Coordinates of C-alpha atoms in Angstrom, one line a residue:
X1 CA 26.4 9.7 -19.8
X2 CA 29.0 11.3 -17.9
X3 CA 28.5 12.3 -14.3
X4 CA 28.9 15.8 -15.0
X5 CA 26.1 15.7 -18.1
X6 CA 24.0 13.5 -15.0
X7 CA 23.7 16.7 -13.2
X8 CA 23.4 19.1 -15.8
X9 CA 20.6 17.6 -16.3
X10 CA 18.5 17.9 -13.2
X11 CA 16.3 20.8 -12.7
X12 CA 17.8 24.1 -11.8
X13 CA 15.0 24.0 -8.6
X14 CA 16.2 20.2 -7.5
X15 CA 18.2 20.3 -4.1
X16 CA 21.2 18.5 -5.5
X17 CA 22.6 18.1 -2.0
X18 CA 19.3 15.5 -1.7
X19 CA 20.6 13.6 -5.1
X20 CA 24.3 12.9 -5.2
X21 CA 23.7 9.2 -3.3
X22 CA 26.0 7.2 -6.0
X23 CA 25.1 4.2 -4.8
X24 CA 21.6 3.7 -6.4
X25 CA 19.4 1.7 -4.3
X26 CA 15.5 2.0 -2.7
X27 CA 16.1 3.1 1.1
X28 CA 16.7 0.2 3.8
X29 CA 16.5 -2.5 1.0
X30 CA 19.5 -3.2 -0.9
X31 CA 19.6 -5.6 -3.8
X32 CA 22.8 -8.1 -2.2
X33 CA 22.5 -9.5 1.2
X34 CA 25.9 -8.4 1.9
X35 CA 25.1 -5.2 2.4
X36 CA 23.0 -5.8 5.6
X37 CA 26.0 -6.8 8.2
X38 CA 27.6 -5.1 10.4
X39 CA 30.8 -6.6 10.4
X40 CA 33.7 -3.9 9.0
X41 CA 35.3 -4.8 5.7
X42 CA 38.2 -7.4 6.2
X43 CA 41.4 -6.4 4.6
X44 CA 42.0 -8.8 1.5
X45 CA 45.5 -9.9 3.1
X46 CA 43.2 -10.8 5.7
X47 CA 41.5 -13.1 3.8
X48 CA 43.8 -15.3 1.0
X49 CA 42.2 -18.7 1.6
X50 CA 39.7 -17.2 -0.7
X51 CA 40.4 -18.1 -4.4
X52 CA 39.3 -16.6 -6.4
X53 CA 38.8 -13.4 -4.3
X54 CA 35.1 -12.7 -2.8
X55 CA 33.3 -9.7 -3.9
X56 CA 33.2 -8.8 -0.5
X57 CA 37.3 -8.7 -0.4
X58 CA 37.2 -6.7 -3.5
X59 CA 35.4 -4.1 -1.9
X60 CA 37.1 -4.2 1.5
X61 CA 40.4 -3.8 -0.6
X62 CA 39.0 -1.2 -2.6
X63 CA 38.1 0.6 0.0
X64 CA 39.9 -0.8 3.4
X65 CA 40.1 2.7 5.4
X66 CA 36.4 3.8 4.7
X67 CA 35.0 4.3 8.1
X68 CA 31.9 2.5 9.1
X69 CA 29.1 4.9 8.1
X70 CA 30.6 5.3 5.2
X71 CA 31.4 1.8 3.8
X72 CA 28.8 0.8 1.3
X73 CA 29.1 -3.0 3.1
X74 CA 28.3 -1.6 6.8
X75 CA 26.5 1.7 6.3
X76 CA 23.2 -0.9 5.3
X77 CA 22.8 -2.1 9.1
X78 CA 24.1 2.1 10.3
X79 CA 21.2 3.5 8.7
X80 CA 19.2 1.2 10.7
X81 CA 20.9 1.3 13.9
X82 CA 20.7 5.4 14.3
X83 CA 17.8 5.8 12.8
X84 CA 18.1 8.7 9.9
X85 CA 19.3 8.7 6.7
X86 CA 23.0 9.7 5.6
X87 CA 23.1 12.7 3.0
X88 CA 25.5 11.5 0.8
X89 CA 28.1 8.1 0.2
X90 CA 30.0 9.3 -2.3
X91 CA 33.6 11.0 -2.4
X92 CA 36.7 10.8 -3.6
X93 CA 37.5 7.8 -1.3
X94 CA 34.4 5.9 -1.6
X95 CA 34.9 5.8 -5.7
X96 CA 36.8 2.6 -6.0
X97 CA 34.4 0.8 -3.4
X98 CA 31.3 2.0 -6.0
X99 CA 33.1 0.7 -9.0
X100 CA 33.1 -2.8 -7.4
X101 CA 29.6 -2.2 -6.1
X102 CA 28.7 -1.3 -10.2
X103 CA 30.2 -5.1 -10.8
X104 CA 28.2 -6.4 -7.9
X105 CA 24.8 -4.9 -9.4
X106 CA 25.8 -6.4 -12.6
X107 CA 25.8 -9.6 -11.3
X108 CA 22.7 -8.9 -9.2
X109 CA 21.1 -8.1 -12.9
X110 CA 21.5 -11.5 -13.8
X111 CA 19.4 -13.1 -11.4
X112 CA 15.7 -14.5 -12.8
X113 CA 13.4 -11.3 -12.4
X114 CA 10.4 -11.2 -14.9
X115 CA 7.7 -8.5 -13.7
X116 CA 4.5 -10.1 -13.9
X117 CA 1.6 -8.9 -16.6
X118 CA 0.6 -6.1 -14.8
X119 CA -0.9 -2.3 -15.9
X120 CA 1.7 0.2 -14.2
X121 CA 0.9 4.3 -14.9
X122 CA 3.5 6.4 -13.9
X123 CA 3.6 10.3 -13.3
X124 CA 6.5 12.6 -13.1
X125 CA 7.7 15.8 -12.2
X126 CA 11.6 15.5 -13.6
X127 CA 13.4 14.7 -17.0
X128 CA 15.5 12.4 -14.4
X129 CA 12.5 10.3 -13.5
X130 CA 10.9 10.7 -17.6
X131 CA 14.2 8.3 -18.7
X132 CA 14.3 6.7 -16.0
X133 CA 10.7 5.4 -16.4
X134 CA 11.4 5.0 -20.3
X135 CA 14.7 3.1 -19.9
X136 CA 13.0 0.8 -17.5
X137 CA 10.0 -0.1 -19.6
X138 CA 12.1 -1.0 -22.4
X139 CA 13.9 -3.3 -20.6
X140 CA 13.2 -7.3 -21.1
X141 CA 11.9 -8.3 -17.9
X142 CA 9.1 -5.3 -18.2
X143 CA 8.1 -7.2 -21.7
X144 CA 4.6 -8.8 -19.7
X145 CA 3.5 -5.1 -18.5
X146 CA 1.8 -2.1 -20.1
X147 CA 2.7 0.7 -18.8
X148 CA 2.3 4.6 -19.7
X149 CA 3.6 8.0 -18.7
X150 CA 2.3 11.4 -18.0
X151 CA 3.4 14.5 -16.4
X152 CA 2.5 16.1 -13.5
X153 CA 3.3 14.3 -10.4
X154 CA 0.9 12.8 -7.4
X155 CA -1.5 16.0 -8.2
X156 CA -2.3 15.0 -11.4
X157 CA -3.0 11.4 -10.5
X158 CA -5.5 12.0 -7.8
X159 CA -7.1 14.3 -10.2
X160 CA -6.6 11.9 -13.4
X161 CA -8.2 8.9 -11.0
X162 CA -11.5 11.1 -10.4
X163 CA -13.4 9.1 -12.7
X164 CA -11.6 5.9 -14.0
X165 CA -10.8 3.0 -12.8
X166 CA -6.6 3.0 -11.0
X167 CA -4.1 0.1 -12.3
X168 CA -2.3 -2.4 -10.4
X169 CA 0.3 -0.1 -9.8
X170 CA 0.8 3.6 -9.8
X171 CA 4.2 5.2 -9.8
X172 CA 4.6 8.8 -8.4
X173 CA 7.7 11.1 -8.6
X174 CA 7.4 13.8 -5.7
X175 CA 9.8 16.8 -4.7
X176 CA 6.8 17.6 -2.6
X177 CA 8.2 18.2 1.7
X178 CA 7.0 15.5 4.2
X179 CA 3.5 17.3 5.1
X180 CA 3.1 18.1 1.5
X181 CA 3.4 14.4 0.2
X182 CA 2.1 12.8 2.9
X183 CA -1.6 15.0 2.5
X184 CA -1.2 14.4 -1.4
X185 CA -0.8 10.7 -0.6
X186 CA -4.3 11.1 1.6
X187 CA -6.0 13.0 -1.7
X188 CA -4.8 10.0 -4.1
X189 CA -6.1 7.3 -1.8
X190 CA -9.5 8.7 -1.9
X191 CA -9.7 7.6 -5.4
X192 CA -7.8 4.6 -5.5
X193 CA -9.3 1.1 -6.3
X194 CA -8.6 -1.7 -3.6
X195 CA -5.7 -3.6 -4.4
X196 CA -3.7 -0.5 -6.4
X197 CA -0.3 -0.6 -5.0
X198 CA 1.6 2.6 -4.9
X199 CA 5.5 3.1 -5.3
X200 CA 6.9 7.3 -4.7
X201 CA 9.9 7.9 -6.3
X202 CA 11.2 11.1 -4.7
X203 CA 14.4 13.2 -4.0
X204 CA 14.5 13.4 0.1
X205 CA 16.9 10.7 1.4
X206 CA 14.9 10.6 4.5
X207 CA 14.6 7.3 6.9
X208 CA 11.5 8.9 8.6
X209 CA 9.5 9.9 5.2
X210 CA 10.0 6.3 4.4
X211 CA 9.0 5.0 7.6
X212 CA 5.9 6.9 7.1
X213 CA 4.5 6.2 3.8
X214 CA 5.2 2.8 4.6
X215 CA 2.9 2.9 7.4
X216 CA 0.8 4.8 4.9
X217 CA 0.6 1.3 3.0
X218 CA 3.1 2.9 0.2
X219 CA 5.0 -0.6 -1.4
X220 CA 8.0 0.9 -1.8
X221 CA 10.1 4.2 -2.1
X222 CA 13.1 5.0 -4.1
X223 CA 15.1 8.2 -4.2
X224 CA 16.5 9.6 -7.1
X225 CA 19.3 9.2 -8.7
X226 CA 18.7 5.5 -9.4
X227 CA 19.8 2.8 -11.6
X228 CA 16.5 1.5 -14.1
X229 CA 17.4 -2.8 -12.1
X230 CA 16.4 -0.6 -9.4
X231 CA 13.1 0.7 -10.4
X232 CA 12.8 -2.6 -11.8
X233 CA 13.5 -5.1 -9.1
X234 CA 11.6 -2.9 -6.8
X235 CA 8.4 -3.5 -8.4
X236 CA 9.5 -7.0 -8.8
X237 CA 9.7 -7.7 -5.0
X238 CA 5.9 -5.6 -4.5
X239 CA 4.6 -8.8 -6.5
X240 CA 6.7 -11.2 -5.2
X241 CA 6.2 -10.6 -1.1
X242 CA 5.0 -13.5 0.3
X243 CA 3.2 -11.5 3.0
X244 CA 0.9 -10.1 0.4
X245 CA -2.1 -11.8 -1.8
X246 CA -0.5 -12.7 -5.0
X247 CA -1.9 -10.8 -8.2
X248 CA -4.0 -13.3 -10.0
X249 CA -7.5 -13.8 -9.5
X250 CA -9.3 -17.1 -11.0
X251 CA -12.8 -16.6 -12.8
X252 CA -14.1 -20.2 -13.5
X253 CA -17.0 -19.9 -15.8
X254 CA -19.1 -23.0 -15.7
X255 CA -22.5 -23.6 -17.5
X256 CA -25.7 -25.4 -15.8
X257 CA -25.9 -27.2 -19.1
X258 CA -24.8 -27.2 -22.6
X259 CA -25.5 -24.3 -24.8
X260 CA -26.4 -21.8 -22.3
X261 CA -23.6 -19.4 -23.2
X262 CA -21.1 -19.6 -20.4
X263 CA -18.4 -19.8 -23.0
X264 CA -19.5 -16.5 -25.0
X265 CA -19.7 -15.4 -21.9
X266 CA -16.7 -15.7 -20.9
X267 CA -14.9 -14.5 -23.6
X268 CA -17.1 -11.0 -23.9
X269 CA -16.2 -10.5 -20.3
X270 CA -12.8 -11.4 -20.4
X271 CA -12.4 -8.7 -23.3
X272 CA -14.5 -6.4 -21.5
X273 CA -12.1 -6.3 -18.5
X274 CA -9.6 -5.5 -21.0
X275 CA -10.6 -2.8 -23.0
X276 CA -13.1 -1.3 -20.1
X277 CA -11.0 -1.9 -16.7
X278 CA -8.2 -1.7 -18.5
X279 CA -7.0 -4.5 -16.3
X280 CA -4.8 -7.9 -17.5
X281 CA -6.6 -11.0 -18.6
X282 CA -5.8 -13.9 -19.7
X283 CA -8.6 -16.3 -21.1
X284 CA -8.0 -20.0 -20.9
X285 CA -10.0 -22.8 -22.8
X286 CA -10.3 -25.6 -20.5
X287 CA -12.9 -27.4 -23.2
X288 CA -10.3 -29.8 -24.6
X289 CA -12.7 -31.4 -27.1
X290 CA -15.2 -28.5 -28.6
X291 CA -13.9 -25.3 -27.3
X292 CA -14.2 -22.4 -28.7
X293 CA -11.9 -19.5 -27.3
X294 CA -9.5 -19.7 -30.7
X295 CA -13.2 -19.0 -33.1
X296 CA -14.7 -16.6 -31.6
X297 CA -11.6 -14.2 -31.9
X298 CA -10.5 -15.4 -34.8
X299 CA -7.1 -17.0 -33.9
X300 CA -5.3 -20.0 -34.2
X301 CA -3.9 -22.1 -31.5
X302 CA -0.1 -21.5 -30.8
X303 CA 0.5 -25.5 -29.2
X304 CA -2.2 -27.6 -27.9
X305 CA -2.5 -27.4 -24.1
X306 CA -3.2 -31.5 -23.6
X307 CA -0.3 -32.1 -24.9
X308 CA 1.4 -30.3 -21.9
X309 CA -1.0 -31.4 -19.3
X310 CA 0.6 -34.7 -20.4
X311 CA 4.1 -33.6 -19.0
X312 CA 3.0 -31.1 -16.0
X313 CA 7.1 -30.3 -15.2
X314 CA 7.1 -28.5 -18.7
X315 CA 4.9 -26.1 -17.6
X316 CA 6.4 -22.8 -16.5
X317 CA 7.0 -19.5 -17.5
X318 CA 8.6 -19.8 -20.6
X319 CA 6.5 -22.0 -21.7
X320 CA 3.4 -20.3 -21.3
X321 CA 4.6 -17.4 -22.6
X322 CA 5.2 -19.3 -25.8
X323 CA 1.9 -20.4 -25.9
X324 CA -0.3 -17.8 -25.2
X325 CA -1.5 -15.4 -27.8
X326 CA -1.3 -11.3 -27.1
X327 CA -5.0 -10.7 -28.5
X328 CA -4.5 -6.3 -27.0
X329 CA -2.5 -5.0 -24.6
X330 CA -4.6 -6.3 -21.5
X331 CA -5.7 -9.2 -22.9
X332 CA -4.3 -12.8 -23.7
X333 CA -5.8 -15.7 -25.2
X334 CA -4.5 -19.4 -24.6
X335 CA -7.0 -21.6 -26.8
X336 CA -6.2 -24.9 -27.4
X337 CA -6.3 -27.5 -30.6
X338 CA -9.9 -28.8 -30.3
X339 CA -10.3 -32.4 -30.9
X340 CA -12.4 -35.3 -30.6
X341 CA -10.0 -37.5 -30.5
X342 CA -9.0 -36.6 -27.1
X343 CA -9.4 -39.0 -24.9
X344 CA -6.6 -39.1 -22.3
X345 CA -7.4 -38.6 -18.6
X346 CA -6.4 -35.1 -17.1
X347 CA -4.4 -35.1 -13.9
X348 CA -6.3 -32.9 -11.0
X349 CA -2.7 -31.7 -10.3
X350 CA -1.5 -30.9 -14.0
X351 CA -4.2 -28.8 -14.5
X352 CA -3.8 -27.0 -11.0
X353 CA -0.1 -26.8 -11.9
X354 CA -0.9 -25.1 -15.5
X355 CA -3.6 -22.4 -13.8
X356 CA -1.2 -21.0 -10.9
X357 CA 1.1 -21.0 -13.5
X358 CA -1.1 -18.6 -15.4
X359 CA -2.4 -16.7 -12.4
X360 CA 0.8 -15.8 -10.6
X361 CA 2.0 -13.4 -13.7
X362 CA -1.6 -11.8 -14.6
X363 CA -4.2 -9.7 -12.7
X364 CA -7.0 -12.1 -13.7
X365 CA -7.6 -15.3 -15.4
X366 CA -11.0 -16.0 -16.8
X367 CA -11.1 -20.0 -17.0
X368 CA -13.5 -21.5 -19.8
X369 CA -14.8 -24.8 -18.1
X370 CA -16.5 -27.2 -20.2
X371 CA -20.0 -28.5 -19.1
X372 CA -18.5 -31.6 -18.1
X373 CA -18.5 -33.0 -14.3
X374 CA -15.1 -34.6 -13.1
X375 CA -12.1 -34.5 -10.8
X376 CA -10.5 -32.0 -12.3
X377 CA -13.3 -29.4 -13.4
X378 CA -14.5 -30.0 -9.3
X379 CA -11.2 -28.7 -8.3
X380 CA -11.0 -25.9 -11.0
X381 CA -14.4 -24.7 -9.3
X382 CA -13.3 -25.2 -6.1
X383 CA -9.8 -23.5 -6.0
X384 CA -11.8 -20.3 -7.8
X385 CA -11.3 -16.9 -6.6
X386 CA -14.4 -16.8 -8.0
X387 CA -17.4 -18.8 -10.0
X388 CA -19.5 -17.9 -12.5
X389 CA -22.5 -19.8 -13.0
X390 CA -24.6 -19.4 -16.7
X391 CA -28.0 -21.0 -17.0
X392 CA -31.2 -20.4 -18.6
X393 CA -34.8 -20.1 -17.8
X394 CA -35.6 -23.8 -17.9
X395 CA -36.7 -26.8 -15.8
X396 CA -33.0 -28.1 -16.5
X397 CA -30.8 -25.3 -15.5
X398 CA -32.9 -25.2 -12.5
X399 CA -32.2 -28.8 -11.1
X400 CA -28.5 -28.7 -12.4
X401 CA -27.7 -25.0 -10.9
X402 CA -29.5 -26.1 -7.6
X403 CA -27.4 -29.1 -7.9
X404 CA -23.7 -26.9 -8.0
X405 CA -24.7 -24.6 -5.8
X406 CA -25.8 -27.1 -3.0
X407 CA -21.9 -28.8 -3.6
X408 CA -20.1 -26.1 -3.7
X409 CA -21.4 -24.5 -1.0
X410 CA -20.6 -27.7 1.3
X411 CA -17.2 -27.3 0.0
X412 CA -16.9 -24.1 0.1
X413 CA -18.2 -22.6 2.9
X414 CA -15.8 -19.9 3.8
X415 CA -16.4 -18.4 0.0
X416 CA -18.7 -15.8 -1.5
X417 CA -21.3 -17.6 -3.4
X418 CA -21.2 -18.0 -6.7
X419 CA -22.8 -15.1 -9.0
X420 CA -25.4 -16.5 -10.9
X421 CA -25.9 -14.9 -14.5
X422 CA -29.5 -16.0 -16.7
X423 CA -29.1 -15.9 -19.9
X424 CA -31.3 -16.1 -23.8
X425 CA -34.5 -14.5 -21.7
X426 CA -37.3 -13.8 -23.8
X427 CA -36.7 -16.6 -26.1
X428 CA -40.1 -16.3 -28.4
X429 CA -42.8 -19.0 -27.8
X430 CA -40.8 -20.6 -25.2
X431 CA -42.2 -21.1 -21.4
X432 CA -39.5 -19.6 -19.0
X433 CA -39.4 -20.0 -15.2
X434 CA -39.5 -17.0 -13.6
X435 CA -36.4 -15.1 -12.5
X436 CA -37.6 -15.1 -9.0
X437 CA -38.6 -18.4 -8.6
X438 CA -35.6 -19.5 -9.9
X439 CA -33.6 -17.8 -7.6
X440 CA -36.0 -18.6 -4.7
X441 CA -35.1 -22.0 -5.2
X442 CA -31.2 -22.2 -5.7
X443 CA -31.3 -19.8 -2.6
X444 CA -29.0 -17.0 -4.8
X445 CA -29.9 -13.8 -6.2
X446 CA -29.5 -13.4 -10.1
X447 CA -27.3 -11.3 -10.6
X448 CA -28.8 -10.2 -14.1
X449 CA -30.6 -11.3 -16.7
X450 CA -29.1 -11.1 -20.8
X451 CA -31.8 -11.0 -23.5
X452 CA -32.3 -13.7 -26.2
X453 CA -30.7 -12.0 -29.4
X454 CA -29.5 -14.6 -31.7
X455 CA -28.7 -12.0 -34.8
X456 CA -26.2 -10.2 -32.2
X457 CA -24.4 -13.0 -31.1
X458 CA -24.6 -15.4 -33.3
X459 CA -23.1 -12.6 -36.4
X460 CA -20.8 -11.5 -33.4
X461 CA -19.4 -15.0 -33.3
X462 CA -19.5 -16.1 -37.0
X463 CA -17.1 -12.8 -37.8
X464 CA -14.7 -13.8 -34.6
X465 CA -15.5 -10.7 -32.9
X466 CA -16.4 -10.0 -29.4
X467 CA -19.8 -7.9 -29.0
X468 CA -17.8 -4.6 -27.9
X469 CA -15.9 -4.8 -31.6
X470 CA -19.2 -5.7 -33.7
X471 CA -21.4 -2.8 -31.9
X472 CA -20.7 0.4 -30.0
X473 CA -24.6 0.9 -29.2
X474 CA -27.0 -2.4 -28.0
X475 CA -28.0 -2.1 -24.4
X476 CA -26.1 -5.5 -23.9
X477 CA -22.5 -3.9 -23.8
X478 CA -23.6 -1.7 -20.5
X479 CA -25.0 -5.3 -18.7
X480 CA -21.6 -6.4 -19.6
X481 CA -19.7 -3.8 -18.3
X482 CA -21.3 -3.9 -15.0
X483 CA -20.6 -7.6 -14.9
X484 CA -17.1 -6.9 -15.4
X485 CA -17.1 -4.5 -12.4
X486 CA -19.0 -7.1 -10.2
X487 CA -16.7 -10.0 -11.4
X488 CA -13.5 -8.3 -10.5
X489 CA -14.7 -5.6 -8.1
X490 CA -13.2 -2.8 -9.5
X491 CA -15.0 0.5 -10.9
X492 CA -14.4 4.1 -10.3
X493 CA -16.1 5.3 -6.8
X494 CA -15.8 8.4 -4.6
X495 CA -15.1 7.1 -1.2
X496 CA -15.9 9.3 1.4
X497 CA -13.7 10.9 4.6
X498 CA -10.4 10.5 4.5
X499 CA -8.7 7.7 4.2
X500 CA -5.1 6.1 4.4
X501 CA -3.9 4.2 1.1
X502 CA -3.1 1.2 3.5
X503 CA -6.6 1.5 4.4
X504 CA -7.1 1.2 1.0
X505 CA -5.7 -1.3 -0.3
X506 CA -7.0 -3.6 2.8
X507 CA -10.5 -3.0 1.7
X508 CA -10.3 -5.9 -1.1
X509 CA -9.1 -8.3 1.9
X510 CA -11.9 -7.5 4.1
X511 CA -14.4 -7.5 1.7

């Protein structure tokens, strides 16, 4: 697209005085760490002892008589120094400078950037912003993420938010003023989730409105006209700030004793997330020898995990994403080749290595342990975000829960306790302890209590379907959507007074 087809296609109401920055880049941040000195450009003739010539000398010589606040290498560090934002880079003299800062973003582009599996909904207000968004989520390093697009700006989020449950990331075009944006930014975070990140995209070139909505807790703002790698690696620093919690939450699932359910469990929650939260999942099968993740939804196992366990410095990115199975868009499955023959010795570290592996690029990770007490299921429990505990109404759930509980609580003692889920109540002709006494005992509260229906689940699981596919009407699916609120702490709720979105998004750490 030429530049003069660009502009023609902004809105005739768009302050195109606000949009001609050429050089595309989010404010203070640039995407080279060049850009942040303050030394003026060195003539190349200055500098031959450089072969083949930097791309530093390429744009000194490009652009060698470019005073400082206008010099794409100095005007980084200017912006910071004064205090307010320039208006406008380009003109006829900064042109050749911007054609070698094009090459330089190339480059930039090729460095490893793959946005973690993450929901992202995005709202706008311009045909500009419309392809930017579009262009961007086409591109290969958004592959993991599900996004979607609507109209309508940051008004029609807070009011689309009233009821449902907000993503990991909202994305807001704005040509509201300072005052204007910054009281729609106070409406939105009213109805925010904690841990929803925010990114404005907006047309006001402004140092102070970014100051601002940072303080406001806003991750990031970019102004328009700007290049998709833009939008793109923006989002990829948000997830990759070592200041912030990374994304991935770890849901071990353990259960007090064989065939109380944790494993159908599991899965049925996992999916619920999905489909109800609309949030990522990943569901791993940790049972190396009888699991069951693959059968109940009807897949087949891409590679066997053991088999990479066996040589932990195989496992990154690429390889899990080779491995896992996209069951939805939310939800991925990574079963393994169930086997009795199995009888190597898992590595503690190996297995660690394989779940922050899975973690780092998905909102949550609902772990399948098998009932099985070693090294390595010990430090799966332990390094939890948090545990899941499945046991019946029986004399032996009782001692074994009791049991867990009592260790992990010596080991964990700065962590929430585990929840405690009771499941097959009511089983006909069978004496049941009490739910109270039960939980009098362990010292937790149950958290609830799931009815004995063998026709449900067992059809449910001899089809390969998870409950929410196989019926749209048993009381079951509501326990299990509140389970899936509890488990991850998100659900649609009306927070009183007002509130800023960095107040916000701290309520998940404080909690």
């Amino acid at each position: 697209m030429s530049e003069k087809d660009f502009f023609d296609a902004l809105p005739d109401d768009m302050d195109i005085s606000q949009t001609d920055v050429q050089q595309s880049a989010p404010i203070i941040r640039q995407n080279v760490d060049i850009m942040a000195t303050d030394t003026p450009a060195v003539p190349l003739q200055q500098n031959q002892a450089v072969e083949p010539p930097s791309i530093e000398a390429q744009l000194a010589q490009a652009a060698p008589h470019i005073p400082v606040a206008q010099n794409p290498l100095t005007a980084q560090q200017e912006i910071l120094n004064q205090g307010e934002m320039p208006t406008e880079y380009a003109s006829e003299a900064t042109q050749p400078a911007q054609a070698a800062m094009a090459s330089m973003e190339t480059e930039a582009s090729h460095k490893v950037m793959q946005i973690p599996q993450i929901s992202i909904q995005a709202f706008y207000e311009t045909n500009v912003a419309a392809q930017l968004l579009q262009t961007s989520a086409a591109d290969r390093r958004m592959s993991r993420t599900h996004i979607t697009m609507q109209a309508g700006g940051i008004v029609a989020a807070a009011n689309f938010y009233q009821n449902i449950p907000t993503p990991n990331l909202i994305v807001i075009e704005s040509r509201l003023g300072q005052q204007e944006l910054l009281n729609a930014l106070d409406q939105l975070a009213e109805v925010c989730d904690a841990g929803t990140k925010v990114l404005v995209i907006g047309h006001q070139n402004d140092i102070r409105l970014y100051r601002e909505l940072v303080s406001k807790g806003i991750s990031d703002y970019l102004v328009l006209p700007t290049e998709p790698l833009n939008f793109i690696e923006s989002i990829f620093d948000i997830y990759n700030d070592p200041a912030t919690e990374p994304l991935g939450k770890k849901y071990a699932f353990y259960g007090a004793k064989g065939g109380v359910g944790s494993s159908t469990l599991a899965h049925n929650l996992a999916y619920t997330i999905a489909s109800e939260i609309k949030d990522s999942v990943t569901a791993i099968d940790m049972d190396f020898s009888f699991g069951t993740l693959g059968l109940n939804f009807n897949q087949d196992p891409m590679q066997d995990i053991t088999d990479l366990l066996k040589t932990p410095d195989r496992i990154d990115d690429a390889t899990i994403d080779k491995m896992v199975i996209k069951y939805s868009g939310h939800l991925n499955l990574l079963p393994n080749i169930s086997s009795i023959e199995k009888t190597e010795t898992i590595g503690v570290e190996a297995v660690q290595t394989l779940l922050d592996c899975v973690s780092k690029n998905v909102a949550n990770s609902v772990i399948d342990l098998p009932h099985i007490w070693n090294e390595w299921t010990k430090a799966c429990l332990i390094g939890a975000d948090q545990i899941i505990i499945t046991a019946m109404p029986d004399l032996a759930s009782l001692r074994n829960t009791k049991n867990i509980v009592d260790y992990l609580k010596s080991n964990r003692s700065q962590d929430i306790d585990p929840i405690i889920i009771m499941n097959q109540v009511g089983m006909v002709k069978k004496p049941e302890i009490k739910t109270r006494d039960f939980a009098d005992t362990i010292g937790i509260p149950i958290l609830t209590e799931i009815a004995y229906d063998p026709r449900l689940f067992g059809t449910a699981a001899n089809n390969g379907q998870m409950l929410h596919e196989f019926t749209k009407t048993d009381s079951v699916l509501a326990q299990l959507s509140e389970l899936a609120e509890q488990i991850v702490g998100k659900k649609t709720q009306q927070i009183s007074g007002k509130k800023s979105l960095l107040d916000m998004f701290k309520l998940k750490r404080s909690a």
